Each structure stands twice: as C-alpha cells, then as structure tokens.
PDB file of N, CA and C in Angstrom:
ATOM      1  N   UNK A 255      17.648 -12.836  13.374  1.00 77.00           N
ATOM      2  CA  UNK A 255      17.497 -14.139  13.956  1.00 77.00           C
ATOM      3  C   UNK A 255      16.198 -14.163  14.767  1.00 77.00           C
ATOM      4  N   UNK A 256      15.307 -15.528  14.502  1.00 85.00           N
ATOM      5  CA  UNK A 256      14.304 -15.257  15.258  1.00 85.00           C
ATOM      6  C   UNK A 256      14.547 -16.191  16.423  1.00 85.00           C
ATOM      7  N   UNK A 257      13.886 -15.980  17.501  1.00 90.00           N
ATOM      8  CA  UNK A 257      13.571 -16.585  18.721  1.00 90.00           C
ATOM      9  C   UNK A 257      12.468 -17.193  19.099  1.00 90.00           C
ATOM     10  N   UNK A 258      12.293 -17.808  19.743  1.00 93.00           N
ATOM     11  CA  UNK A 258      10.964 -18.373  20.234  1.00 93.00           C
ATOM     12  C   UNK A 258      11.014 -18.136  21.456  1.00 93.00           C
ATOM     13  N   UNK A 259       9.812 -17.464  22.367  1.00 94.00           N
ATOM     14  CA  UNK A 259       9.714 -17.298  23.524  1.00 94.00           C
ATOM     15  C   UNK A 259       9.370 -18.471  23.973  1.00 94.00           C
ATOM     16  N   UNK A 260       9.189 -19.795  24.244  1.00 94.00           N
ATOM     17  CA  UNK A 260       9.242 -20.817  24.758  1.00 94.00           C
ATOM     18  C   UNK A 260      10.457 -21.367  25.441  1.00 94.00           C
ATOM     19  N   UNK A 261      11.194 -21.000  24.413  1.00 95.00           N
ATOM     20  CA  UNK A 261      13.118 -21.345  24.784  1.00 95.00           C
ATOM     21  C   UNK A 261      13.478 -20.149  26.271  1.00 95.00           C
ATOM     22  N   UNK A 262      13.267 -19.229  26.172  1.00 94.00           N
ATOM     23  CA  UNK A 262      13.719 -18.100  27.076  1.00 94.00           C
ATOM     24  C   UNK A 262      13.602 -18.232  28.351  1.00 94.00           C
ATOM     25  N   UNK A 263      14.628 -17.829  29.292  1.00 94.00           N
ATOM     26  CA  UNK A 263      15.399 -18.572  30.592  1.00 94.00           C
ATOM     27  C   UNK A 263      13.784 -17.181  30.950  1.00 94.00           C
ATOM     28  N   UNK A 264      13.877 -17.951  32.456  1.00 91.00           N
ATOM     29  CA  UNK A 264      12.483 -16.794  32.963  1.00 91.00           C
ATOM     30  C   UNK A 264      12.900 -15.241  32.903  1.00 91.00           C
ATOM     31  N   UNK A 265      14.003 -14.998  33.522  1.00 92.00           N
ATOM     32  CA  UNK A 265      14.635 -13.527  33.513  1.00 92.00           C
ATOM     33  C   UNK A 265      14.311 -12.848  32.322  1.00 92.00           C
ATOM     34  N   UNK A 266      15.000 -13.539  31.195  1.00 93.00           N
ATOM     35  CA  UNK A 266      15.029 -13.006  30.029  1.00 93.00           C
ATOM     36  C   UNK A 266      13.394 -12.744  29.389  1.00 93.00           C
ATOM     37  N   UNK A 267      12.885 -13.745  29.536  1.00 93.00           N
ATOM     38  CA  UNK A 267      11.440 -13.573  28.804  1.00 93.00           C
ATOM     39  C   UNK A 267      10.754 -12.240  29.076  1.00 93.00           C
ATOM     40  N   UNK A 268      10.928 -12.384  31.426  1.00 93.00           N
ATOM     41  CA  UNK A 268      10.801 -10.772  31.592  1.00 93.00           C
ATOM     42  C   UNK A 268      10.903  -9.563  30.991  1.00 93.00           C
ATOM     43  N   UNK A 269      12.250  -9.711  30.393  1.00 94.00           N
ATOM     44  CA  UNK A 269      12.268  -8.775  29.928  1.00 94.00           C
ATOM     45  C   UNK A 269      12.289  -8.018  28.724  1.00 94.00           C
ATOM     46  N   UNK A 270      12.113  -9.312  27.797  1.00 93.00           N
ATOM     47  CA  UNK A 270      11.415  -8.695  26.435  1.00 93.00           C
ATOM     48  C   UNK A 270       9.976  -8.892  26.527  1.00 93.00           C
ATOM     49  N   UNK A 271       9.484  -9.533  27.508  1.00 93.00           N
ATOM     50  CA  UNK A 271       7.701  -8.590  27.360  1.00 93.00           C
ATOM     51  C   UNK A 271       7.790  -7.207  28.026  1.00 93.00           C
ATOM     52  N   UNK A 272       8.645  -6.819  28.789  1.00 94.00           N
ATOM     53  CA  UNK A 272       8.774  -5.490  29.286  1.00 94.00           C
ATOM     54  C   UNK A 272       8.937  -4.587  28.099  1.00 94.00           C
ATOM     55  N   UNK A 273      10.008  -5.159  27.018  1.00 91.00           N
ATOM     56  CA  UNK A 273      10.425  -4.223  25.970  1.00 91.00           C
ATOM     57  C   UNK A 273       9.603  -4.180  25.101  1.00 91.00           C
ATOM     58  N   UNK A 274       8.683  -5.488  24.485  1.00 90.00           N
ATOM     59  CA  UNK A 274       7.560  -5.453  23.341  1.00 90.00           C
ATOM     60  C   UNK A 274       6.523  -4.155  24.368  1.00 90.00           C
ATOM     61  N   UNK A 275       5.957  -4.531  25.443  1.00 93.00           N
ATOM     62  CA  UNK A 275       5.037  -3.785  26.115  1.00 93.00           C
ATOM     63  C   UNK A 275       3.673  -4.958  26.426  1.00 93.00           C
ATOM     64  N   UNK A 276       3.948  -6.000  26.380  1.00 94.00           N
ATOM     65  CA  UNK A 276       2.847  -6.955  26.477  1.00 94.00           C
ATOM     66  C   UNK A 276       3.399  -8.225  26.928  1.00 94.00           C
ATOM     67  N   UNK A 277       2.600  -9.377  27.619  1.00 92.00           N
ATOM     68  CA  UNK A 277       3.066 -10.617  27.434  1.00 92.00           C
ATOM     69  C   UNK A 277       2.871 -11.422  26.424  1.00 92.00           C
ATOM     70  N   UNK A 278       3.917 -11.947  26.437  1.00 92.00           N
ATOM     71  CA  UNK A 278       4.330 -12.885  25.099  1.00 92.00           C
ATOM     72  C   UNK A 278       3.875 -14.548  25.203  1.00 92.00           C
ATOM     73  N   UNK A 279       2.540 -14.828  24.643  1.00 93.00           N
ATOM     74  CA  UNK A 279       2.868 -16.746  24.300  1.00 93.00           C
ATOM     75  C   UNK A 279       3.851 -17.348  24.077  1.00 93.00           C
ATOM     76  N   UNK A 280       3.750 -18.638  24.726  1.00 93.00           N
ATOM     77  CA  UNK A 280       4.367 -19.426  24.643  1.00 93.00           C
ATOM     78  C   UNK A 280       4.679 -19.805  22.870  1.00 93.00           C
ATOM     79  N   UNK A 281       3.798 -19.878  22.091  1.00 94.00           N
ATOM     80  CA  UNK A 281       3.888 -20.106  20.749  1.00 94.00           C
ATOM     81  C   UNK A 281       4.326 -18.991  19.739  1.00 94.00           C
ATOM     82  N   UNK A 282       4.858 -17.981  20.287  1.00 93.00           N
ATOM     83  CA  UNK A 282       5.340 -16.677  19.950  1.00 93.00           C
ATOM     84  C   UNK A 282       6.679 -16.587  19.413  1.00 93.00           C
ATOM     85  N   UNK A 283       7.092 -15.890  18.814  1.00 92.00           N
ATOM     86  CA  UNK A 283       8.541 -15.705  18.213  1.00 92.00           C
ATOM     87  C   UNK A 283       8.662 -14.533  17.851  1.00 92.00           C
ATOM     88  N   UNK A 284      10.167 -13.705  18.514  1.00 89.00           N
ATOM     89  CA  UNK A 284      10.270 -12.442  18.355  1.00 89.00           C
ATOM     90  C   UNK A 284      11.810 -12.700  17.434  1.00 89.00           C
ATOM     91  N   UNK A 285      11.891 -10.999  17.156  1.00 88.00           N
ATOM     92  CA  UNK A 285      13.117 -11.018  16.518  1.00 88.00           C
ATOM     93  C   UNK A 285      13.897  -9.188  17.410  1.00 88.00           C
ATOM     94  N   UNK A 286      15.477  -9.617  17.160  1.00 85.00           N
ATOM     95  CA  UNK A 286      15.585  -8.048  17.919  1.00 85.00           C
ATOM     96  C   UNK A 286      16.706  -7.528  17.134  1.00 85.00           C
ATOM     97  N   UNK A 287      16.899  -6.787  16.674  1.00 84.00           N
ATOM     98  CA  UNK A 287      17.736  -5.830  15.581  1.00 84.00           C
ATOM     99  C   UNK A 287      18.184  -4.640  15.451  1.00 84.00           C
ATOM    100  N   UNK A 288      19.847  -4.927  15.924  1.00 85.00           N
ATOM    101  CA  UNK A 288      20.663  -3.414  16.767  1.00 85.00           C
ATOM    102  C   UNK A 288      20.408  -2.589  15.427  1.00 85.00           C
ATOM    103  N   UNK A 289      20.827  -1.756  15.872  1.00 79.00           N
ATOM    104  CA  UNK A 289      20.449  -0.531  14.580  1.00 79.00           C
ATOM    105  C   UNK A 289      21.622   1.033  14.759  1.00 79.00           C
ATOM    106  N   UNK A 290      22.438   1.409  14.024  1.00 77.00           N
ATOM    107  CA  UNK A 290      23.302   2.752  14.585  1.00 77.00           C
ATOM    108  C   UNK A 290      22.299   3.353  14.210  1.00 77.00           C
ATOM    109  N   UNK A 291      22.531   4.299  15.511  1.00 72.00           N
ATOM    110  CA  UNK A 291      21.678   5.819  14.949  1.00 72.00           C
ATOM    111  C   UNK A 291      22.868   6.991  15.272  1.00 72.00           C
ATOM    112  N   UNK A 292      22.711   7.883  14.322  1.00 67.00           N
ATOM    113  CA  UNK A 292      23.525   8.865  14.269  1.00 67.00           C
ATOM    114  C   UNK A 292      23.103  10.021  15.206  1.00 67.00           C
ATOM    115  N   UNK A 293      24.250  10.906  15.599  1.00 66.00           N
ATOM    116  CA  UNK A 293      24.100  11.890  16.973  1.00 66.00           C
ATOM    117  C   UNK A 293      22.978  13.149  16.353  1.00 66.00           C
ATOM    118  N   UNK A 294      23.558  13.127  14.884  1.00 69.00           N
ATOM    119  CA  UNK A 294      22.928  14.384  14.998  1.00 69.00           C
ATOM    120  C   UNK A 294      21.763  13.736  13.111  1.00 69.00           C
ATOM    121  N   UNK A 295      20.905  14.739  12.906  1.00 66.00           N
ATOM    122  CA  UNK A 295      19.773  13.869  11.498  1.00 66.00           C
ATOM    123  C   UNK A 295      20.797  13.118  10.531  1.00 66.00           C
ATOM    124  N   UNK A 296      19.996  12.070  10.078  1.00 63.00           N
ATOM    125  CA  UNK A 296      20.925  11.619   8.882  1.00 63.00           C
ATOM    126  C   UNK A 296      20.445  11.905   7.453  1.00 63.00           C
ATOM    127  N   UNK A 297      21.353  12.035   6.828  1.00 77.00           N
ATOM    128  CA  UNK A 297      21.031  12.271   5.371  1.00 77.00           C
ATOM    129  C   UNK A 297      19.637  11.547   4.403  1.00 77.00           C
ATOM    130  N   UNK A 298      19.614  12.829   3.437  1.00 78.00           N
ATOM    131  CA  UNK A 298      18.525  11.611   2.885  1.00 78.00           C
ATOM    132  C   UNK A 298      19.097  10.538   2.443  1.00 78.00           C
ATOM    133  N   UNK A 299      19.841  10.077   1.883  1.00 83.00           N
ATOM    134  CA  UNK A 299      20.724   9.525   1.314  1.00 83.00           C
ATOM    135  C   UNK A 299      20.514   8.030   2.399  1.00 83.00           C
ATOM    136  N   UNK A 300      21.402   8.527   3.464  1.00 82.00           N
ATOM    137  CA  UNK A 300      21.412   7.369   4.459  1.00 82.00           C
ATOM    138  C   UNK A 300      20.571   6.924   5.482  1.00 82.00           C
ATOM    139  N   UNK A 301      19.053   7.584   5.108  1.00 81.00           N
ATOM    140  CA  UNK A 301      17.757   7.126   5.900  1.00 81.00           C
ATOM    141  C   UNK A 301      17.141   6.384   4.992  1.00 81.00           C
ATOM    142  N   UNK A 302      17.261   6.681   3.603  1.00 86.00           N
ATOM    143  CA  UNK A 302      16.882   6.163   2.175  1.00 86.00           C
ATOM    144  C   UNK A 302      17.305   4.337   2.451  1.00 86.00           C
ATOM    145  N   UNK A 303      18.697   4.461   2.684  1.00 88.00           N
ATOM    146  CA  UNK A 303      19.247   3.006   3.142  1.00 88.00           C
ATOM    147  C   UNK A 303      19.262   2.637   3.832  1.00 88.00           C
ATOM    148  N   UNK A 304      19.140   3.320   5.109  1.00 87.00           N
ATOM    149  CA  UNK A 304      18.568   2.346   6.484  1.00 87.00           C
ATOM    150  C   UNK A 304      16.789   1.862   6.173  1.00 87.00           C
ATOM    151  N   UNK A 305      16.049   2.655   5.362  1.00 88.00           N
ATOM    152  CA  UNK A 305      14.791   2.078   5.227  1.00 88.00           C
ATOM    153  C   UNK A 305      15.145   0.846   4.238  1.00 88.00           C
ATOM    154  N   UNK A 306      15.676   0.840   3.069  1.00 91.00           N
ATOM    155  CA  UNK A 306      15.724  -0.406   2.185  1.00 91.00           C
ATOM    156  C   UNK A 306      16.189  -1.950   3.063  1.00 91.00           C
ATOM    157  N   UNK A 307      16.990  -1.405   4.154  1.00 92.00           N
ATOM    158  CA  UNK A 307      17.783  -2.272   4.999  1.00 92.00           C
ATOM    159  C   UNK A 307      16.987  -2.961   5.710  1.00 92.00           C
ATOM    160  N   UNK A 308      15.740  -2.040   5.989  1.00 91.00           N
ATOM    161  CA  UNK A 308      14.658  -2.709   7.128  1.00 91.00           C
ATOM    162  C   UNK A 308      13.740  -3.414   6.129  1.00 91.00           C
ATOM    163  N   UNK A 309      13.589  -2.999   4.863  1.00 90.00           N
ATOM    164  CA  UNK A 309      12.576  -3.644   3.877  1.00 90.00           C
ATOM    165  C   UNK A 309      13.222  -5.353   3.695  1.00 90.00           C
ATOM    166  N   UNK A 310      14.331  -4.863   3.542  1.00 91.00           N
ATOM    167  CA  UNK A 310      14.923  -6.147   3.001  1.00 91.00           C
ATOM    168  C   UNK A 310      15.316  -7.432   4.290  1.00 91.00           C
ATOM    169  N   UNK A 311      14.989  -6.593   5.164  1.00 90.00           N
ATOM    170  CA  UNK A 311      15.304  -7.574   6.183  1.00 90.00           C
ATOM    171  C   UNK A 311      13.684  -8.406   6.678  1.00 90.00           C
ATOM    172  N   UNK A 312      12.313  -6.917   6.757  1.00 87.00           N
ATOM    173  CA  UNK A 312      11.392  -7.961   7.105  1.00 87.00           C
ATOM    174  C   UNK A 312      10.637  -8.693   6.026  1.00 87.00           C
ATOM    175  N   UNK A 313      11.447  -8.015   4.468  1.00 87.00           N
ATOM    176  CA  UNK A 313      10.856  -9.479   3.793  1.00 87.00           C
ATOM    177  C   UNK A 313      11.266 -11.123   4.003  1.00 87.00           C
ATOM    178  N   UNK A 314      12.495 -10.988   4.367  1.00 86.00           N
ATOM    179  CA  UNK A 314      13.433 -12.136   4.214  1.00 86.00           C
ATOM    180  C   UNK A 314      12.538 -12.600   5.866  1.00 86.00           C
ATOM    181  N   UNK A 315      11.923 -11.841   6.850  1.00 82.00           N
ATOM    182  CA  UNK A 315      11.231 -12.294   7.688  1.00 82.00           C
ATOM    183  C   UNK A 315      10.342 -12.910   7.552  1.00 82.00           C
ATOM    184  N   UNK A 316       9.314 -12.558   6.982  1.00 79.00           N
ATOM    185  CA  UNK A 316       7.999 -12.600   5.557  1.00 79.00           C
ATOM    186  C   UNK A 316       8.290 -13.950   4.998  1.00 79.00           C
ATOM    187  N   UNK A 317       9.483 -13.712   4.792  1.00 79.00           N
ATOM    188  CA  UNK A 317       9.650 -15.206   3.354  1.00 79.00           C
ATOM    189  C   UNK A 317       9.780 -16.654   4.639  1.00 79.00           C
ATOM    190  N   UNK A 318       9.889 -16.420   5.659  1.00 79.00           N
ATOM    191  CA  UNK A 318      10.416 -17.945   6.447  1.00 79.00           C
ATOM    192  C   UNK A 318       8.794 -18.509   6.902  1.00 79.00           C
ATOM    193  N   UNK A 319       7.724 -17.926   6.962  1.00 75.00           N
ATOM    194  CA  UNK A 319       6.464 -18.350   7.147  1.00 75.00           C
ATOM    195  C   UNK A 319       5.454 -18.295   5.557  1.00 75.00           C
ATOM    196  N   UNK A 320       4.823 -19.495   6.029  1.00 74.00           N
ATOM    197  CA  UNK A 320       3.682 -19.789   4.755  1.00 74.00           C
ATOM    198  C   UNK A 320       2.833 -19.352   4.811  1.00 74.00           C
ATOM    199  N   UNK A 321       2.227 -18.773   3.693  1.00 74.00           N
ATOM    200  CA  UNK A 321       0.951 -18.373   3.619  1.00 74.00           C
ATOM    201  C   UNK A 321      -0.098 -19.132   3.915  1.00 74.00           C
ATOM    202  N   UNK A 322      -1.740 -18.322   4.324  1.00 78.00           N
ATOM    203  CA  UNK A 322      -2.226 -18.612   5.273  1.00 78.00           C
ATOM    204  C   UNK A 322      -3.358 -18.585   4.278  1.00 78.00           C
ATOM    205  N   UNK A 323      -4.741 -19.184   4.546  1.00 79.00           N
ATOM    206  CA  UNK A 323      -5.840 -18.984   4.129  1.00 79.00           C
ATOM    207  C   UNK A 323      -6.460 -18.049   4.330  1.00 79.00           C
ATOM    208  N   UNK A 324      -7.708 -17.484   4.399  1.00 80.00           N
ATOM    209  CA  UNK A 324      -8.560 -16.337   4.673  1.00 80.00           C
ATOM    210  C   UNK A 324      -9.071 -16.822   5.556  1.00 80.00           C
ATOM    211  N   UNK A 325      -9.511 -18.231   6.010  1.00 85.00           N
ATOM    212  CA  UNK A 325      -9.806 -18.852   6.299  1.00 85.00           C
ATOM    213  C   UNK A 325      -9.508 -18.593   7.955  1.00 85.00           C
ATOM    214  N   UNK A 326      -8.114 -18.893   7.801  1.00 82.00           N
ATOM    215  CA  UNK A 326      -6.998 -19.558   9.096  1.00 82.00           C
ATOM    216  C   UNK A 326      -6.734 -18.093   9.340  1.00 82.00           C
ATOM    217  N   UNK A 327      -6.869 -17.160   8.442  1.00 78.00           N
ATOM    218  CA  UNK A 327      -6.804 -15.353   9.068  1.00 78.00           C
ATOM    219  C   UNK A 327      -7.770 -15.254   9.938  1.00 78.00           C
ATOM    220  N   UNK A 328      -9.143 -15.705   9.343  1.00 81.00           N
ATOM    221  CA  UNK A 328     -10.686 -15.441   9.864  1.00 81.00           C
ATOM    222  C   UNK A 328     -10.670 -16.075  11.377  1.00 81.00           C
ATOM    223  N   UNK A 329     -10.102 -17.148  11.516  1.00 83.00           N
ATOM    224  CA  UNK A 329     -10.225 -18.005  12.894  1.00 83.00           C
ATOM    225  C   UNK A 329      -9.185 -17.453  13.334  1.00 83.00           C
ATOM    226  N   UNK A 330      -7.957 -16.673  13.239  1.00 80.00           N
ATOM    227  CA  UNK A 330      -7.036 -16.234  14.145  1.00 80.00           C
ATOM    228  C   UNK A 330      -7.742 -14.799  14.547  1.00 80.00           C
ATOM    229  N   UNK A 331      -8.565 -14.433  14.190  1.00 76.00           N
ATOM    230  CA  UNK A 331      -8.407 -12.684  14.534  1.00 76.00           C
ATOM    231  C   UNK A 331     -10.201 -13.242  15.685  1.00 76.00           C
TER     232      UNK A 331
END
C-alpha cells in the first residue's frame, strides 16, 4: 500500500523520515512492507521465494506509475 507523505499526522511523518534516513516532500509517496525473517539462515529454497515475492511486489509498484520521457528524467535529475 502506498502512502503519501502529505496525508501524515506530524508525529508520524517524523518518523518515517527518521526510518527512510532523510526528509521526505510533500509530493512524496512511500510504501512499508512487514517481512518474517527467520532466527536462524533460510534455505535456498525459501530466500529464492522471498526474493520472487519482493520482485513481484515492486513490479506491481512499477506498474501503478507512467512512464516518463527522457525528457521529464533529464529535468528531474
């Protein structure tokens, strides 16, 4: 689920720029995503699928914004 830091009560905003490590714009949108981690290494097997899990999740991230010109890259950077 994404968020928009615009919406965020002041407390809270605190403290996910504390957790990103930076302050966050107003025109910004984060996302935050619990994750189990196991006590002791995990298998290949089941790091294999926690990576497909993260693929498949920041494409479907990927897919909710439009592509951009070279253009509109060139003037953002």
């Amino acid at each position: 689920m994404l968020h928009r830091v615009r919406d965020l009560p002041v407390e809270a905003r605190g403290v996910v720029d504390h957790l990103i490590g930076r302050h966050l714009a107003d025109n910004e949108m984060f996302s935050i995503r619990p994750m189990r981690v196991q006590k002791e290494g995990a298998s290949a097997t089941a790091a294999l699928e926690a990576a497909n899990q993260l693929e498949a999740y920041f494409a479907e991230i990927d897919g909710q914004h439009s592509p951009i010109s070279p253009e509109q890259a060139e003037a953002a950077v």
